[in-house]
Amino acid sequence: MMITPEPARRRSVCPPPSGYPPPMTPPVLPRPSRGAHHGAAWWFAAAAALAATRTPRARRAATRGLASLGLASLTANALGRRTVRRPRPVPVVRRVKRRPITTVPSGEAASAAAFATGVALESPAWGTVVAPVAASVALARGHGGAHFPSDVLAGAALGVGAAFAVRSMVPTRGQVAPPARPRAEAPALPDGEGLVLVANTAAGSAERVGALRDALPGAEVVECEPGDVPAELAKAATRARVLGVCGGDGTVNAAAGVALRSRLPLAVLPGGTLNHFAYDLGIEDVRDLAQALRAGDAVRVDVGRYSCGGQHGVFLNTCSVGVYPELVRERERWSHRIGGWPAGVLAALRVLRADRHPLEAEVQGRTHPLWLLFAGNGTYHRMGLAPGRRMDLADGQLDVRVVHGGRRPAVRLLAAALAGPLTRSPAHAAVQVGRLRLDHVAPGTLLAYDGEVTEVEGRVTLEKLPEALTVYRPIPA
C-alpha cells in the first residue's frame, strides 16, 4: 500500500483590509521613537551643547530645560504609570505586528515638551532650535505604536505645565528686568566711535572683546592685566566720550569710580564669573550693549559709598562686614588653584568651622554682636545669603541684613538664608535705610565691597548716592 504524504500546510496570510494603503515606513519618525527610550540622555546631551556655547542666556536655558524635565518626570511618576493594553486600529502609515503596550501619559512626550518649553521660556531663539526635535520625538511615539495619540497629548501637556511651574518658582530674566527709568541723556554711538573700553584679560574676556570689535568697529579697546586696570581706566577717561569696561564685578567697580570722578557715562560688558551688576542692569552680552550704545539708551542708577576716616570707596552691588569678607579672602587664596566654585565651598567650610567670636559693633547707637552685616545697593528680592535680583537700581535704599551674634554661626547663617526677606527673627533682621553708621569697629576688621576686601576700624559709614551714575542699557519697548 502506497501512502502519499500530504503537502505541508501553508499558513494562510490574510490580505490587508480593503481601503488600507500598502505598508510603508517613513524614514524619519521611527528613529526618534527608538531614541526616545533613552530620552533623558539625549536631553542632557542637548543641555551640554547649549552650555558649551558659553553665553549666559544659553546656559540658563539649558538649566531651565533640565529643571522642567525633572519636574515633569517626577510628576509623571507621582501620578503613576498605568500600563494598559487596548484594542486599537491598524495605523494607516505603518503596520505593527502586535498590539502595543502604552502608558498614560507618555513620559517621553512629557520630557520632550518640558525641555523644549523650558528652553524657549528663557531663550526663544534656542527654543526654535529645540522645538522641532521635541515635536518629532512626541509624534514618533504615537506613530510607532508605543502610545495612543491621547497619551502623547497628555504627556506634552504635562511637560508644558511643568515648564511654566518652574518659571513661576524661578522667574526668567525677562520677567524681572529692571524698570527703564529714570532715563538719562547719553551720546549715541552708531559704530562705537568715542567708546574706550578697558578689558581685564584675567577675566577670560578675549571672546567678548572680539565680538565687540566686530559689532562696534569704531570703538577703542585696551586689554590689560588686573594690576594695570586702574591706571588704564584713568587714561581712557581723558580721551573717551563713553568709558567702557569688560570684566568681573571688581573691575566694574573700579570703572564706576573713574566714571563718577570724570562725569562720564559707563558702558559695562560682563566678563567675569558672577557679573551681578551687569545682569541686574539687563546687559548679558555684546548684543545687548551694542544695541544700547547705537541707540543712546541709558539710565541713571544709585551708587553705594562707604567711608572710614580718610578711606572711602564705592560699591555697585554689596558691602559687608563679619563672616562674608573673611569668606571672600579665603576664597581668593584658593580660587587660582582649584577654581572659583570649589574655592567658595572650601572657604565657607573653613570660615564657619573656625573658632572665632562674633564682631562687636555699635549700629545706629546700639551695640550688637554680629556674625554678618550685609548692605545691598538697592533692594534685593528673594535674597538669603546669596544675592537675589534687584528690580530697581535707583530706589534710594540700602538693603541691610544683619545676622546676630550667638552660638552656632553656621545655623544662624543658614536660618537667615532660608528666611530670606523676613524682617525680624531671633537670628537675623532686615531693614531698608538710606544711611547706616557703625561705631567702635575693632582694628583689622575686614570689609568687602563688590568682591574686593579692605580693613576698617573705628567709625564706618554707609550711604547712598542717588542716581549718581549714568550707564547704558537697552530700554524695553
Short mmCIF file of C-alpha atoms in Angstrom, two decimals:
data_model
loop_
_atom_site.label_atom_id
_atom_site.label_comp_id
_atom_site.label_asym_id
_atom_site.label_seq_id
_atom_site.Cartn_x
_atom_site.Cartn_y
_atom_site.Cartn_z
CA MET A 1 0.00 0.00 0.00
CA MET A 2 1.49 3.26 -1.06
CA ILE A 3 0.96 6.24 1.17
CA THR A 4 1.35 9.56 -0.45
CA PRO A 5 2.27 12.24 2.07
CA GLU A 6 0.17 15.31 2.01
CA PRO A 7 1.95 18.53 1.19
CA ALA A 8 2.79 20.65 4.21
CA ARG A 9 0.07 23.04 5.04
CA ARG A 10 0.96 26.63 4.45
CA ARG A 11 -0.26 29.32 6.74
CA SER A 12 -2.77 31.49 5.12
CA VAL A 13 -1.92 35.14 5.02
CA CYS A 14 -4.87 37.38 5.36
CA PRO A 15 -4.85 40.11 2.85
CA PRO A 16 -4.88 43.60 4.26
CA PRO A 17 -8.30 45.05 4.74
CA SER A 18 -9.64 46.90 1.79
CA GLY A 19 -9.02 50.60 1.91
CA TYR A 20 -5.58 50.42 3.59
CA PRO A 21 -2.57 51.57 1.58
CA PRO A 22 0.38 49.20 1.24
CA PRO A 23 2.65 49.11 4.31
CA MET A 24 5.38 51.71 4.32
CA THR A 25 7.74 53.06 6.94
CA PRO A 26 8.68 56.73 6.81
CA PRO A 27 12.47 57.07 7.23
CA VAL A 28 12.42 59.76 9.89
CA LEU A 29 9.94 59.07 12.67
CA PRO A 30 10.89 55.53 13.80
CA ARG A 31 14.42 56.64 14.74
CA PRO A 32 13.28 59.34 17.19
CA SER A 33 10.81 56.81 18.54
CA ARG A 34 13.56 54.31 19.33
CA GLY A 35 15.84 57.06 20.63
CA ALA A 36 13.12 58.30 22.98
CA HIS A 37 13.69 55.23 25.13
CA HIS A 38 16.93 56.97 26.14
CA GLY A 39 15.37 60.42 26.12
CA ALA A 40 16.98 61.67 29.34
CA ALA A 41 20.46 61.04 27.94
CA TRP A 42 19.59 62.88 24.73
CA TRP A 43 18.24 65.91 26.57
CA PHE A 44 21.24 66.03 28.89
CA ALA A 45 23.43 65.98 25.80
CA ALA A 46 21.37 68.82 24.30
CA ALA A 47 21.76 70.83 27.53
CA ALA A 48 25.51 70.25 27.45
CA ALA A 49 25.63 71.50 23.86
CA LEU A 50 23.74 74.67 24.86
CA ALA A 51 26.05 75.26 27.82
CA ALA A 52 29.08 74.81 25.57
CA THR A 53 28.12 77.99 23.69
CA ARG A 54 29.41 79.89 26.77
CA THR A 55 26.65 82.50 26.65
CA PRO A 56 24.71 83.26 29.86
CA ARG A 57 21.34 83.07 28.12
CA ALA A 58 22.06 79.64 26.61
CA ARG A 59 23.34 78.29 29.92
CA ARG A 60 20.25 79.49 31.75
CA ALA A 61 18.07 77.99 29.00
CA ALA A 62 19.82 74.64 29.41
CA THR A 63 19.42 74.74 33.19
CA ARG A 64 15.75 75.69 32.96
CA GLY A 65 15.12 72.95 30.39
CA LEU A 66 16.63 70.29 32.65
CA ALA A 67 14.74 71.59 35.69
CA SER A 68 11.47 71.45 33.73
CA LEU A 69 12.29 67.95 32.51
CA GLY A 70 13.00 66.80 36.07
CA LEU A 71 9.73 68.21 37.39
CA ALA A 72 7.77 66.62 34.53
CA SER A 73 9.37 63.22 35.21
CA LEU A 74 8.68 63.43 38.93
CA THR A 75 5.07 64.43 38.29
CA ALA A 76 4.54 61.60 35.80
CA ASN A 77 5.94 59.10 38.29
CA ALA A 78 3.84 60.53 41.11
CA LEU A 79 0.69 60.24 39.04
CA GLY A 80 1.56 56.62 38.39
CA ARG A 81 2.43 54.96 35.13
CA ARG A 82 -0.69 52.96 34.29
CA THR A 83 0.14 50.29 31.72
CA VAL A 84 -2.82 49.22 29.63
CA ARG A 85 -3.43 47.01 26.61
CA ARG A 86 -6.30 48.13 24.43
CA PRO A 87 -7.55 47.11 21.02
CA ARG A 88 -6.52 49.68 18.50
CA PRO A 89 -6.89 50.17 14.77
CA VAL A 90 -4.02 49.38 12.46
CA PRO A 91 -2.14 52.61 11.72
CA VAL A 92 -2.61 53.97 8.25
CA VAL A 93 1.05 54.77 7.56
CA ARG A 94 2.67 51.91 9.42
CA ARG A 95 1.63 48.36 10.30
CA VAL A 96 2.66 46.92 13.67
CA LYS A 97 3.00 43.14 14.32
CA ARG A 98 1.45 43.25 17.79
CA ARG A 99 -0.75 45.44 19.83
CA PRO A 100 1.49 47.88 21.62
CA ILE A 101 1.71 48.36 25.35
CA THR A 102 1.18 52.01 26.22
CA THR A 103 1.36 54.21 29.29
CA VAL A 104 -0.77 57.13 30.34
CA PRO A 105 0.57 59.76 29.89
CA SER A 106 3.60 59.41 27.61
CA GLY A 107 6.68 60.05 29.72
CA GLU A 108 8.85 60.58 26.65
CA ALA A 109 6.48 63.21 25.27
CA ALA A 110 6.36 64.91 28.67
CA SER A 111 10.16 65.08 28.87
CA ALA A 112 10.49 66.40 25.32
CA ALA A 113 7.81 69.07 25.79
CA ALA A 114 9.16 70.10 29.20
CA PHE A 115 12.72 70.53 27.97
CA ALA A 116 11.74 72.42 24.81
CA THR A 117 9.31 74.71 26.63
CA GLY A 118 11.79 75.43 29.42
CA VAL A 119 14.46 76.39 26.90
CA ALA A 120 12.03 78.57 24.92
CA LEU A 121 10.83 80.46 28.00
CA GLU A 122 14.40 81.54 28.76
CA SER A 123 15.65 81.90 25.17
CA PRO A 124 13.09 81.96 22.33
CA ALA A 125 15.89 81.70 19.75
CA TRP A 126 17.22 78.46 21.20
CA GLY A 127 13.64 77.28 21.70
CA THR A 128 13.05 77.37 17.93
CA VAL A 129 16.08 75.08 17.51
CA VAL A 130 14.98 72.54 20.13
CA ALA A 131 11.23 72.54 19.38
CA PRO A 132 11.34 70.56 16.07
CA VAL A 133 13.38 67.79 17.71
CA ALA A 134 11.00 67.58 20.67
CA ALA A 135 7.98 67.55 18.34
CA SER A 136 9.44 64.73 16.25
CA VAL A 137 10.06 62.64 19.38
CA ALA A 138 6.47 63.11 20.55
CA LEU A 139 4.98 62.38 17.13
CA ALA A 140 7.18 59.33 16.68
CA ARG A 141 5.87 57.77 19.89
CA GLY A 142 2.35 57.80 18.53
CA HIS A 143 3.40 56.83 15.02
CA GLY A 144 5.48 53.88 16.16
CA GLY A 145 2.59 52.40 18.08
CA ALA A 146 4.16 52.89 21.51
CA HIS A 147 1.39 55.24 22.64
CA PHE A 148 -2.07 56.33 21.67
CA PRO A 149 -2.42 59.90 20.42
CA SER A 150 -4.27 60.81 23.61
CA ASP A 151 -1.29 59.55 25.66
CA VAL A 152 1.11 61.71 23.65
CA LEU A 153 -1.08 64.80 24.03
CA ALA A 154 -1.44 64.22 27.78
CA GLY A 155 2.33 63.86 28.16
CA ALA A 156 3.00 67.01 26.13
CA ALA A 157 0.51 68.98 28.23
CA LEU A 158 2.16 67.70 31.39
CA GLY A 159 5.60 68.78 30.13
CA VAL A 160 4.44 72.27 29.16
CA GLY A 161 2.75 72.67 32.54
CA ALA A 162 5.94 71.61 34.33
CA ALA A 163 7.97 74.26 32.46
CA PHE A 164 5.53 77.01 33.44
CA ALA A 165 5.52 75.75 37.02
CA VAL A 166 9.31 76.09 37.13
CA ARG A 167 9.00 79.62 35.74
CA SER A 168 6.54 80.55 38.49
CA MET A 169 9.08 79.40 41.09
CA VAL A 170 12.17 80.83 39.37
CA PRO A 171 11.29 83.79 37.12
CA THR A 172 13.15 84.24 33.85
CA ARG A 173 15.37 87.24 33.25
CA GLY A 174 12.69 88.80 31.07
CA GLN A 175 10.14 88.65 33.89
CA VAL A 176 12.32 90.50 36.38
CA ALA A 177 14.03 93.04 34.14
CA PRO A 178 14.71 96.33 35.97
CA PRO A 179 12.48 99.30 35.08
CA ALA A 180 13.60 101.60 32.28
CA ARG A 181 13.65 104.68 34.47
CA PRO A 182 14.99 107.15 35.20
CA ARG A 183 16.13 107.77 31.63
CA ALA A 184 19.41 109.62 31.13
CA GLU A 185 20.88 111.66 28.32
CA ALA A 186 23.82 109.83 26.75
CA PRO A 187 25.53 110.04 23.35
CA ALA A 188 24.50 107.57 20.67
CA LEU A 189 27.49 105.78 19.11
CA PRO A 190 26.29 104.04 15.91
CA ASP A 191 29.67 102.42 15.17
CA GLY A 192 31.19 102.77 18.64
CA GLU A 193 33.39 105.77 17.87
CA GLY A 194 34.02 107.64 21.14
CA LEU A 195 33.88 104.48 23.29
CA VAL A 196 37.12 103.50 25.03
CA LEU A 197 36.73 100.09 26.67
CA VAL A 198 39.24 98.66 29.14
CA ALA A 199 39.19 94.83 29.33
CA ASN A 200 40.64 92.76 32.14
CA THR A 201 42.46 89.89 30.43
CA ALA A 202 42.38 87.75 33.61
CA ALA A 203 38.58 87.58 33.37
CA GLY A 204 38.74 85.47 30.19
CA SER A 205 37.15 88.24 28.12
CA ALA A 206 39.00 87.72 24.81
CA GLU A 207 35.99 86.20 23.04
CA ARG A 208 33.64 89.02 24.10
CA VAL A 209 36.19 91.69 23.22
CA GLY A 210 36.49 90.21 19.74
CA ALA A 211 32.70 90.23 19.35
CA LEU A 212 32.60 93.88 20.48
CA ARG A 213 35.18 94.87 17.85
CA ASP A 214 33.03 93.23 15.19
CA ALA A 215 29.81 94.86 16.41
CA LEU A 216 31.31 98.34 17.02
CA PRO A 217 34.36 98.75 14.75
CA GLY A 218 34.88 102.38 15.77
CA ALA A 219 35.41 101.56 19.45
CA GLU A 220 38.86 101.58 21.02
CA VAL A 221 39.66 98.53 23.16
CA VAL A 222 42.50 98.39 25.67
CA GLU A 223 43.35 94.95 27.05
CA CYS A 224 45.47 94.83 30.21
CA GLU A 225 46.42 92.75 33.23
CA PRO A 226 44.46 93.19 36.50
CA GLY A 227 47.17 95.28 38.14
CA ASP A 228 47.10 97.78 35.25
CA VAL A 229 43.31 98.21 35.14
CA PRO A 230 43.07 101.34 37.41
CA ALA A 231 45.79 103.18 35.51
CA GLU A 232 44.36 102.29 32.10
CA LEU A 233 40.88 103.36 33.18
CA ALA A 234 42.24 106.76 34.27
CA LYS A 235 44.00 107.19 30.91
CA ALA A 236 40.91 106.10 28.97
CA ALA A 237 38.75 108.65 30.78
CA THR A 238 40.85 111.52 29.41
CA ARG A 239 40.04 110.72 25.76
CA ALA A 240 36.66 108.97 25.87
CA ARG A 241 33.13 110.20 25.35
CA VAL A 242 31.95 106.95 26.93
CA LEU A 243 34.03 104.86 29.33
CA GLY A 244 33.66 101.12 28.81
CA VAL A 245 34.76 98.17 30.91
CA CYS A 246 34.83 94.40 30.45
CA GLY A 247 35.50 92.22 33.48
CA GLY A 248 34.04 90.99 36.72
CA ASP A 249 32.33 92.95 39.48
CA GLY A 250 35.64 94.18 40.95
CA THR A 251 36.77 95.56 37.59
CA VAL A 252 33.37 97.20 37.02
CA ASN A 253 33.61 98.75 40.49
CA ALA A 254 36.95 100.37 39.60
CA ALA A 255 35.47 101.71 36.34
CA ALA A 256 32.45 103.14 38.16
CA GLY A 257 34.72 105.15 40.46
CA VAL A 258 36.59 106.61 37.49
CA ALA A 259 33.35 107.36 35.61
CA LEU A 260 31.95 109.19 38.65
CA ARG A 261 35.05 111.36 39.03
CA SER A 262 35.21 112.08 35.29
CA ARG A 263 31.43 112.52 34.91
CA LEU A 264 31.31 110.07 32.02
CA PRO A 265 28.60 107.56 31.13
CA LEU A 266 29.63 103.95 31.70
CA ALA A 267 29.24 101.01 29.32
CA VAL A 268 29.51 97.61 31.05
CA LEU A 269 30.27 94.38 29.19
CA PRO A 270 30.13 91.42 31.63
CA GLY A 271 33.28 89.34 31.53
CA GLY A 272 33.69 87.80 34.98
CA THR A 273 32.18 84.89 36.89
CA LEU A 274 29.13 86.44 38.59
CA ASN A 275 28.53 89.83 36.89
CA HIS A 276 25.74 90.80 39.31
CA PHE A 277 25.57 94.47 38.32
CA ALA A 278 25.58 93.88 34.56
CA TYR A 279 22.89 91.19 34.76
CA ASP A 280 20.67 93.25 37.07
CA LEU A 281 21.13 96.11 34.65
CA GLY A 282 19.93 93.95 31.76
CA ILE A 283 23.28 93.58 29.94
CA GLU A 284 24.18 89.97 29.25
CA ASP A 285 26.32 90.03 26.12
CA VAL A 286 27.73 92.17 23.33
CA ARG A 287 24.40 92.29 21.53
CA ASP A 288 22.66 94.00 24.47
CA LEU A 289 25.43 96.55 24.96
CA ALA A 290 25.80 97.33 21.24
CA GLN A 291 22.05 97.88 20.95
CA ALA A 292 22.09 100.38 23.81
CA LEU A 293 25.17 102.23 22.54
CA ARG A 294 23.82 102.58 18.99
CA ALA A 295 20.50 103.97 20.25
CA GLY A 296 21.97 106.07 23.08
CA ASP A 297 19.74 104.28 25.62
CA ALA A 298 20.93 104.89 29.18
CA VAL A 299 19.57 105.15 32.72
CA ARG A 300 20.72 106.67 36.00
CA VAL A 301 21.46 104.28 38.86
CA ASP A 302 22.32 104.66 42.54
CA VAL A 303 25.82 104.13 43.86
CA GLY A 304 26.67 102.99 47.38
CA ARG A 305 29.59 104.55 49.24
CA TYR A 306 31.50 103.55 52.36
CA SER A 307 33.84 105.82 54.33
CA CYS A 308 36.12 105.17 57.29
CA GLY A 309 38.31 108.07 58.41
CA GLY A 310 40.18 109.19 55.31
CA GLN A 311 39.41 105.95 53.49
CA HIS A 312 36.41 105.67 51.19
CA GLY A 313 35.15 103.76 48.20
CA VAL A 314 32.03 102.96 46.18
CA PHE A 315 30.04 99.80 45.60
CA LEU A 316 27.50 98.92 42.93
CA ASN A 317 26.35 95.62 44.44
CA THR A 318 27.07 94.90 48.10
CA CYS A 319 29.14 95.93 51.09
CA SER A 320 29.55 93.72 54.18
CA VAL A 321 31.47 93.11 57.39
CA GLY A 322 31.74 89.96 59.51
CA VAL A 323 31.93 86.42 58.17
CA TYR A 324 31.45 87.19 54.49
CA PRO A 325 34.62 89.30 53.99
CA GLU A 326 36.62 86.51 55.60
CA LEU A 327 34.99 84.06 53.22
CA VAL A 328 35.91 86.27 50.25
CA ARG A 329 39.56 86.49 51.34
CA GLU A 330 39.74 82.74 51.91
CA ARG A 331 38.13 82.07 48.52
CA GLU A 332 40.70 84.26 46.75
CA ARG A 333 43.51 82.24 48.33
CA TRP A 334 42.25 79.04 46.70
CA SER A 335 40.45 80.12 43.53
CA HIS A 336 43.56 80.19 41.32
CA ARG A 337 44.40 76.63 42.43
CA ILE A 338 41.07 74.77 42.32
CA GLY A 339 38.66 77.15 40.57
CA GLY A 340 36.06 79.66 41.74
CA TRP A 341 33.13 77.49 42.84
CA PRO A 342 35.17 74.79 44.63
CA ALA A 343 37.15 77.54 46.33
CA GLY A 344 33.92 79.14 47.54
CA VAL A 345 32.72 75.86 49.08
CA LEU A 346 36.08 75.25 50.74
CA ALA A 347 36.21 78.81 52.07
CA ALA A 348 32.72 78.51 53.59
CA LEU A 349 33.67 75.28 55.37
CA ARG A 350 36.91 76.72 56.73
CA VAL A 351 35.37 80.01 57.89
CA LEU A 352 32.31 78.50 59.55
CA ARG A 353 34.31 75.83 61.35
CA ALA A 354 36.89 78.29 62.70
CA ASP A 355 36.79 79.12 66.41
CA ARG A 356 36.08 82.85 66.50
CA HIS A 357 33.90 85.37 68.29
CA PRO A 358 31.24 87.48 66.59
CA LEU A 359 32.05 91.04 65.58
CA GLU A 360 31.15 93.71 68.15
CA ALA A 361 29.86 96.93 66.60
CA GLU A 362 27.60 99.80 67.52
CA VAL A 363 24.87 100.06 64.89
CA GLN A 364 22.82 103.25 64.86
CA GLY A 365 23.64 103.89 68.54
CA ARG A 366 23.13 100.33 69.86
CA THR A 367 25.88 97.75 70.45
CA HIS A 368 25.35 94.36 68.80
CA PRO A 369 27.37 91.16 68.42
CA LEU A 370 27.19 90.36 64.70
CA TRP A 371 28.15 87.40 62.56
CA LEU A 372 27.32 89.30 59.40
CA LEU A 373 26.16 92.74 58.33
CA PHE A 374 25.23 92.96 54.66
CA ALA A 375 24.24 96.16 52.84
CA GLY A 376 22.98 95.95 49.26
CA ASN A 377 22.94 98.85 46.82
CA GLY A 378 19.20 98.65 46.21
CA THR A 379 16.61 96.22 47.49
CA TYR A 380 17.30 92.57 46.76
CA HIS A 381 14.30 90.32 46.27
CA ARG A 382 14.21 86.67 47.38
CA MET A 383 17.63 87.02 48.84
CA GLY A 384 19.22 84.92 51.56
CA LEU A 385 22.98 84.95 51.91
CA ALA A 386 23.41 84.76 48.15
CA PRO A 387 22.23 87.97 46.45
CA GLY A 388 18.99 87.73 44.51
CA ARG A 389 17.71 90.11 41.85
CA ARG A 390 17.20 93.84 42.10
CA MET A 391 14.11 95.14 40.36
CA ASP A 392 15.05 98.81 40.74
CA LEU A 393 18.61 100.15 40.64
CA ALA A 394 17.55 103.66 41.65
CA ASP A 395 15.30 103.13 44.69
CA GLY A 396 17.47 105.18 47.08
CA GLN A 397 17.70 102.35 49.63
CA LEU A 398 20.42 100.31 51.30
CA ASP A 399 19.10 96.78 51.81
CA VAL A 400 20.61 95.93 55.22
CA ARG A 401 20.60 92.34 56.52
CA VAL A 402 22.04 91.53 59.95
CA VAL A 403 22.80 88.07 61.37
CA HIS A 404 23.02 88.45 65.15
CA GLY A 405 25.86 87.03 67.19
CA GLY A 406 25.39 83.97 69.37
CA ARG A 407 26.15 80.28 69.37
CA ARG A 408 26.42 78.19 66.22
CA PRO A 409 27.08 80.76 63.48
CA ALA A 410 26.54 78.21 60.70
CA VAL A 411 23.00 77.51 61.90
CA ARG A 412 22.22 81.21 62.20
CA LEU A 413 23.57 81.98 58.74
CA LEU A 414 21.59 79.11 57.24
CA ALA A 415 18.43 80.28 59.01
CA ALA A 416 18.94 83.77 57.59
CA ALA A 417 19.41 82.33 54.10
CA LEU A 418 16.22 80.25 54.29
CA ALA A 419 14.15 83.03 55.85
CA GLY A 420 15.06 85.43 53.06
CA PRO A 421 13.10 88.69 53.29
CA LEU A 422 11.65 88.19 56.79
CA THR A 423 12.26 91.40 58.70
CA ARG A 424 12.53 90.06 62.25
CA SER A 425 13.66 86.79 63.81
CA PRO A 426 15.88 85.69 66.71
CA ALA A 427 18.70 85.01 64.25
CA HIS A 428 18.58 87.97 61.91
CA ALA A 429 16.92 91.22 60.92
CA ALA A 430 16.38 93.15 57.70
CA VAL A 431 15.68 96.82 57.09
CA GLN A 432 15.90 99.33 54.23
CA VAL A 433 17.61 102.65 55.04
CA GLY A 434 19.33 105.45 53.17
CA ARG A 435 22.32 105.70 55.52
CA LEU A 436 23.95 103.45 58.12
CA ARG A 437 26.65 104.15 60.72
CA LEU A 438 28.81 101.56 62.53
CA ASP A 439 30.85 102.73 65.54
CA HIS A 440 33.61 101.15 67.61
CA VAL A 441 34.60 98.73 64.88
CA ALA A 442 37.68 96.82 66.04
CA PRO A 443 41.00 97.44 64.23
CA GLY A 444 41.70 94.97 61.45
CA THR A 445 38.02 94.27 60.75
CA LEU A 446 37.53 93.19 57.16
CA LEU A 447 35.06 94.98 54.88
CA ALA A 448 34.11 93.51 51.49
CA TYR A 449 32.71 95.63 48.66
CA ASP A 450 31.91 94.17 45.23
CA GLY A 451 34.28 91.27 45.84
CA GLU A 452 37.18 93.45 47.00
CA VAL A 453 38.39 93.34 50.63
CA THR A 454 39.89 96.08 52.81
CA GLU A 455 40.48 96.67 56.54
CA VAL A 456 38.50 99.23 58.55
CA GLU A 457 38.29 100.41 62.17
CA GLY A 458 36.53 102.99 64.30
CA ARG A 459 33.54 104.55 62.56
CA VAL A 460 32.28 103.17 59.24
CA THR A 461 29.53 104.99 57.35
CA LEU A 462 27.49 103.50 54.51
CA GLU A 463 25.33 105.79 52.38
CA LYS A 464 23.64 106.13 49.02
CA LEU A 465 24.49 108.46 46.15
CA PRO A 466 21.07 108.65 44.44
CA GLU A 467 21.11 108.43 40.62
CA ALA A 468 24.78 109.33 40.59
CA LEU A 469 25.94 107.16 37.67
CA THR A 470 24.77 107.02 34.05
CA VAL A 471 25.01 103.58 32.47
CA TYR A 472 23.96 102.18 29.11
CA ARG A 473 21.29 99.53 28.94
CA PRO A 474 18.73 98.54 26.27
CA ILE A 475 15.36 100.11 27.04
CA PRO A 476 12.40 97.72 26.65
CA ALA A 477 9.69 98.83 24.25
#
